[in-house]
Amino acid sequence: MYDPDEMDDEQRERQLRRKLNEAFKEFCRKVENVAKKNGFSLEFDIPYRDLGFNGNPHKEMVFIQPTLNCLVNLTETPFFVVNLSDVDHVHFERVTFMSKAFDIVLINKDFSKQPWRVDMIPNDDKESIQEWLTDMELSYTEGPMNLNWKQIMGTVAGDDRFYMDTEEDEVTKKEAGWSFLRMFGNDEEESDDGDEDDSEFSEGNDQESEESEEEEEQSEFDSESESESDYDADEDLEEQGMDWDDMEREAAAADRQKRKRDDVDDEVDVRAKRRGSRGGAQSRGGAQRRGSAPPPPRRKAAPIKRRRR
């Protein structure tokens, strides 16, 4: 629904913001000119709003914006200003697949001072922050948990060979600098392992490709030999002077002869079976005549006469 009063308020707000921006730019220009006249080099930083993110540097969520030389929030008090030239390393805490937010720790080059913290940053801003750190040539690491930075900074401050990859004996290997904070180990070792795996995989592929090429060559040679044998057989038939009609007639004659032989063999088998069946019946009849004689007839008993008294 159209509200003319609301539209007027928005228009006045945009005009006021434009006037404030112009007034601030004019103030910056005047200050730079005064600094140049007095022999000072002064330059105002402009924040990159597109690279900004929400976080909690103190006790409430604010919008933090990076500049060319700083990371700042100047809209809420207390103000948050970190000079990037004083940052030695950046560590990301609570980076897991389950969490919806993470924290960043900005480690000061002066190890006697505690690092700066920004908590509760949404996970969607992690990639953009890491790209910005890469452009600013700042190293960073990731970890799944919150660390005890007071203890870590005390240990680091007491290590004279912190940035070296060997112990005091210069023989025993150790992780140099902030690489011990990495969640997945050393990137160089992982890259070396990946290169070895790639080389082994490429060697295996080369062997398999050579074997497949040999099999293809063998199959082509076999097919060529078969085609040559068929061609030789056709040449033999041509040398004998036979065409397709003659070959069909010979094949038909051979089939007739084979059928005749099969018929003769069948008749012989039938006759042999008949003879065998007759001989078996005669032998069974003779055995009955010789072995089983008819029983003799029974005599009738004479009747018994009883005497009367």
mmCIF file with all atom_site columns, C-alpha atoms in Angstrom, residues 28-118:
data_model
loop_
_atom_site.group_PDB
_atom_site.id
_atom_site.type_symbol
_atom_site.label_atom_id
_atom_site.label_alt_id
_atom_site.label_comp_id
_atom_site.label_asym_id
_atom_site.label_entity_id
_atom_site.label_seq_id
_atom_site.pdbx_PDB_ins_code
_atom_site.Cartn_x
_atom_site.Cartn_y
_atom_site.Cartn_z
_atom_site.occupancy
_atom_site.B_iso_or_equiv
_atom_site.pdbx_formal_charge
_atom_site.auth_seq_id
_atom_site.auth_comp_id
_atom_site.auth_asym_id
_atom_site.auth_atom_id
_atom_site.pdbx_PDB_model_num
ATOM 1  C CA . CYS A 1 28  ? 39.119 14.635  5.312  1.00 0.00 ? 28  CYS A CA 1
ATOM 2  C CA . ARG A 1 29  ? 40.307 16.759  2.421  1.00 0.00 ? 29  ARG A CA 1
ATOM 3  C CA . LYS A 1 30  ? 40.919 19.775  4.665  1.00 0.00 ? 30  LYS A CA 1
ATOM 4  C CA . VAL A 1 31  ? 42.793 17.713  7.255  1.00 0.00 ? 31  VAL A CA 1
ATOM 5  C CA . GLU A 1 32  ? 45.051 16.194  4.588  1.00 0.00 ? 32  GLU A CA 1
ATOM 6  C CA . ASN A 1 33  ? 45.820 19.640  3.201  1.00 0.00 ? 33  ASN A CA 1
ATOM 7  C CA . VAL A 1 34  ? 46.716 20.999  6.636  1.00 0.00 ? 34  VAL A CA 1
ATOM 8  C CA . ALA A 1 35  ? 48.961 17.971  7.271  1.00 0.00 ? 35  ALA A CA 1
ATOM 9  C CA . LYS A 1 36  ? 50.793 18.487  3.989  1.00 0.00 ? 36  LYS A CA 1
ATOM 10 C CA . LYS A 1 37  ? 51.384 22.190  4.761  1.00 0.00 ? 37  LYS A CA 1
ATOM 11 C CA . ASN A 1 38  ? 52.990 21.204  8.084  1.00 0.00 ? 38  ASN A CA 1
ATOM 12 C CA . GLY A 1 39  ? 55.148 18.464  6.570  1.00 0.00 ? 39  GLY A CA 1
ATOM 13 C CA . PHE A 1 40  ? 53.104 15.460  7.681  1.00 0.00 ? 40  PHE A CA 1
ATOM 14 C CA . SER A 1 41  ? 51.819 12.569  5.589  1.00 0.00 ? 41  SER A CA 1
ATOM 15 C CA . LEU A 1 42  ? 48.226 11.783  6.500  1.00 0.00 ? 42  LEU A CA 1
ATOM 16 C CA . GLU A 1 43  ? 45.712 9.651   4.599  1.00 0.00 ? 43  GLU A CA 1
ATOM 17 C CA . PHE A 1 44  ? 42.195 8.621   5.553  1.00 0.00 ? 44  PHE A CA 1
ATOM 18 C CA . ASP A 1 45  ? 41.189 4.967   5.056  1.00 0.00 ? 45  ASP A CA 1
ATOM 19 C CA . ILE A 1 46  ? 37.901 4.131   3.382  1.00 0.00 ? 46  ILE A CA 1
ATOM 20 C CA . PRO A 1 47  ? 36.214 0.940   4.686  1.00 0.00 ? 47  PRO A CA 1
ATOM 21 C CA . TYR A 1 48  ? 35.156 -1.782  2.244  1.00 0.00 ? 48  TYR A CA 1
ATOM 22 C CA . ARG A 1 49  ? 31.540 -2.361  3.100  1.00 0.00 ? 49  ARG A CA 1
ATOM 23 C CA . ASP A 1 50  ? 31.245 -5.331  0.721  1.00 0.00 ? 50  ASP A CA 1
ATOM 24 C CA . LEU A 1 51  ? 33.875 -7.208  2.790  1.00 0.00 ? 51  LEU A CA 1
ATOM 25 C CA . GLY A 1 52  ? 32.238 -6.395  6.132  1.00 0.00 ? 52  GLY A CA 1
ATOM 26 C CA . PHE A 1 53  ? 30.876 -9.028  8.502  1.00 0.00 ? 53  PHE A CA 1
ATOM 27 C CA . ASN A 1 54  ? 28.990 -9.223  11.792 1.00 0.00 ? 54  ASN A CA 1
ATOM 28 C CA . GLY A 1 55  ? 30.865 -10.155 14.938 1.00 0.00 ? 55  GLY A CA 1
ATOM 29 C CA . ASN A 1 56  ? 31.232 -9.587  18.660 1.00 0.00 ? 56  ASN A CA 1
ATOM 30 C CA . PRO A 1 57  ? 34.534 -7.890  19.520 1.00 0.00 ? 57  PRO A CA 1
ATOM 31 C CA . HIS A 1 58  ? 33.403 -6.721  22.964 1.00 0.00 ? 58  HIS A CA 1
ATOM 32 C CA . LYS A 1 59  ? 29.949 -7.468  24.378 1.00 0.00 ? 59  LYS A CA 1
ATOM 33 C CA . GLU A 1 60  ? 27.525 -6.960  21.504 1.00 0.00 ? 60  GLU A CA 1
ATOM 34 C CA . MET A 1 61  ? 27.179 -7.790  17.815 1.00 0.00 ? 61  MET A CA 1
ATOM 35 C CA . VAL A 1 62  ? 28.435 -5.036  15.507 1.00 0.00 ? 62  VAL A CA 1
ATOM 36 C CA . PHE A 1 63  ? 29.254 -4.668  11.835 1.00 0.00 ? 63  PHE A CA 1
ATOM 37 C CA . ILE A 1 64  ? 33.044 -4.855  11.329 1.00 0.00 ? 64  ILE A CA 1
ATOM 38 C CA . GLN A 1 65  ? 34.608 -3.558  8.114  1.00 0.00 ? 65  GLN A CA 1
ATOM 39 C CA . PRO A 1 66  ? 38.141 -3.954  6.774  1.00 0.00 ? 66  PRO A CA 1
ATOM 40 C CA . THR A 1 67  ? 40.067 -1.054  5.301  1.00 0.00 ? 67  THR A CA 1
ATOM 41 C CA . LEU A 1 68  ? 43.356 -0.934  3.484  1.00 0.00 ? 68  LEU A CA 1
ATOM 42 C CA . ASN A 1 69  ? 45.333 -0.823  6.743  1.00 0.00 ? 69  ASN A CA 1
ATOM 43 C CA . CYS A 1 70  ? 42.886 -1.660  9.552  1.00 0.00 ? 70  CYS A CA 1
ATOM 44 C CA . LEU A 1 71  ? 39.921 -3.700  10.731 1.00 0.00 ? 71  LEU A CA 1
ATOM 45 C CA . VAL A 1 72  ? 37.433 -1.349  12.347 1.00 0.00 ? 72  VAL A CA 1
ATOM 46 C CA . ASN A 1 73  ? 34.018 -0.728  13.816 1.00 0.00 ? 73  ASN A CA 1
ATOM 47 C CA . LEU A 1 74  ? 33.321 2.955   14.512 1.00 0.00 ? 74  LEU A CA 1
ATOM 48 C CA . THR A 1 75  ? 29.534 2.942   14.807 1.00 0.00 ? 75  THR A CA 1
ATOM 49 C CA . GLU A 1 76  ? 29.270 1.533   18.344 1.00 0.00 ? 76  GLU A CA 1
ATOM 50 C CA . THR A 1 77  ? 31.210 2.216   21.511 1.00 0.00 ? 77  THR A CA 1
ATOM 51 C CA . PRO A 1 78  ? 33.674 1.034   22.590 1.00 0.00 ? 78  PRO A CA 1
ATOM 52 C CA . PHE A 1 79  ? 35.260 1.352   19.143 1.00 0.00 ? 79  PHE A CA 1
ATOM 53 C CA . PHE A 1 80  ? 37.156 -1.579  17.666 1.00 0.00 ? 80  PHE A CA 1
ATOM 54 C CA . VAL A 1 81  ? 40.307 -0.708  15.695 1.00 0.00 ? 81  VAL A CA 1
ATOM 55 C CA . VAL A 1 82  ? 43.090 -3.167  14.803 1.00 0.00 ? 82  VAL A CA 1
ATOM 56 C CA . ASN A 1 83  ? 46.093 -2.031  12.793 1.00 0.00 ? 83  ASN A CA 1
ATOM 57 C CA . LEU A 1 84  ? 46.944 -4.812  10.333 1.00 0.00 ? 84  LEU A CA 1
ATOM 58 C CA . SER A 1 85  ? 50.639 -3.938  10.451 1.00 0.00 ? 85  SER A CA 1
ATOM 59 C CA . ASP A 1 86  ? 50.647 -5.108  14.100 1.00 0.00 ? 86  ASP A CA 1
ATOM 60 C CA . VAL A 1 87  ? 49.022 -8.497  13.282 1.00 0.00 ? 87  VAL A CA 1
ATOM 61 C CA . ASP A 1 88  ? 51.411 -11.444 12.979 1.00 0.00 ? 88  ASP A CA 1
ATOM 62 C CA . HIS A 1 89  ? 48.926 -14.292 12.454 1.00 0.00 ? 89  HIS A CA 1
ATOM 63 C CA . VAL A 1 90  ? 45.164 -14.980 12.405 1.00 0.00 ? 90  VAL A CA 1
ATOM 64 C CA . HIS A 1 91  ? 43.636 -18.155 13.857 1.00 0.00 ? 91  HIS A CA 1
ATOM 65 C CA . PHE A 1 92  ? 40.057 -19.385 13.271 1.00 0.00 ? 92  PHE A CA 1
ATOM 66 C CA . GLU A 1 93  ? 38.506 -21.151 16.288 1.00 0.00 ? 93  GLU A CA 1
ATOM 67 C CA . ARG A 1 94  ? 35.450 -23.439 16.531 1.00 0.00 ? 94  ARG A CA 1
ATOM 68 C CA . VAL A 1 95  ? 35.604 -24.355 12.841 1.00 0.00 ? 95  VAL A CA 1
ATOM 69 C CA . THR A 1 96  ? 33.479 -27.518 12.602 1.00 0.00 ? 96  THR A CA 1
ATOM 70 C CA . PHE A 1 97  ? 30.743 -28.868 10.369 1.00 0.00 ? 97  PHE A CA 1
ATOM 71 C CA . MET A 1 98  ? 28.186 -28.677 13.195 1.00 0.00 ? 98  MET A CA 1
ATOM 72 C CA . SER A 1 99  ? 28.725 -25.103 14.370 1.00 0.00 ? 99  SER A CA 1
ATOM 73 C CA . LYS A 1 100 ? 26.938 -22.183 12.717 1.00 0.00 ? 100 LYS A CA 1
ATOM 74 C CA . ALA A 1 101 ? 29.505 -19.564 13.789 1.00 0.00 ? 101 ALA A CA 1
ATOM 75 C CA . PHE A 1 102 ? 33.235 -19.313 14.456 1.00 0.00 ? 102 PHE A CA 1
ATOM 76 C CA . ASP A 1 103 ? 35.700 -16.973 16.183 1.00 0.00 ? 103 ASP A CA 1
ATOM 77 C CA . ILE A 1 104 ? 38.863 -15.305 14.916 1.00 0.00 ? 104 ILE A CA 1
ATOM 78 C CA . VAL A 1 105 ? 41.932 -14.438 16.972 1.00 0.00 ? 105 VAL A CA 1
ATOM 79 C CA . LEU A 1 106 ? 44.287 -11.694 15.719 1.00 0.00 ? 106 LEU A CA 1
ATOM 80 C CA . ILE A 1 107 ? 47.730 -12.391 17.218 1.00 0.00 ? 107 ILE A CA 1
ATOM 81 C CA . ASN A 1 108 ? 49.863 -9.345  17.944 1.00 0.00 ? 108 ASN A CA 1
ATOM 82 C CA . LYS A 1 109 ? 53.485 -9.238  16.808 1.00 0.00 ? 109 LYS A CA 1
ATOM 83 C CA . ASP A 1 110 ? 54.336 -8.218  20.359 1.00 0.00 ? 110 ASP A CA 1
ATOM 84 C CA . PHE A 1 111 ? 53.972 -11.605 22.110 1.00 0.00 ? 111 PHE A CA 1
ATOM 85 C CA . SER A 1 112 ? 53.762 -9.901  25.504 1.00 0.00 ? 112 SER A CA 1
ATOM 86 C CA . LYS A 1 113 ? 50.304 -8.561  24.555 1.00 0.00 ? 113 LYS A CA 1
ATOM 87 C CA . GLN A 1 114 ? 47.136 -10.622 24.383 1.00 0.00 ? 114 GLN A CA 1
ATOM 88 C CA . PRO A 1 115 ? 45.520 -11.170 20.951 1.00 0.00 ? 115 PRO A CA 1
ATOM 89 C CA . TRP A 1 116 ? 42.391 -9.396  19.707 1.00 0.00 ? 116 TRP A CA 1
ATOM 90 C CA . ARG A 1 117 ? 39.230 -11.483 19.445 1.00 0.00 ? 117 ARG A CA 1
ATOM 91 C CA . VAL A 1 118 ? 36.058 -11.332 17.346 1.00 0.00 ? 118 VAL A CA 1
#
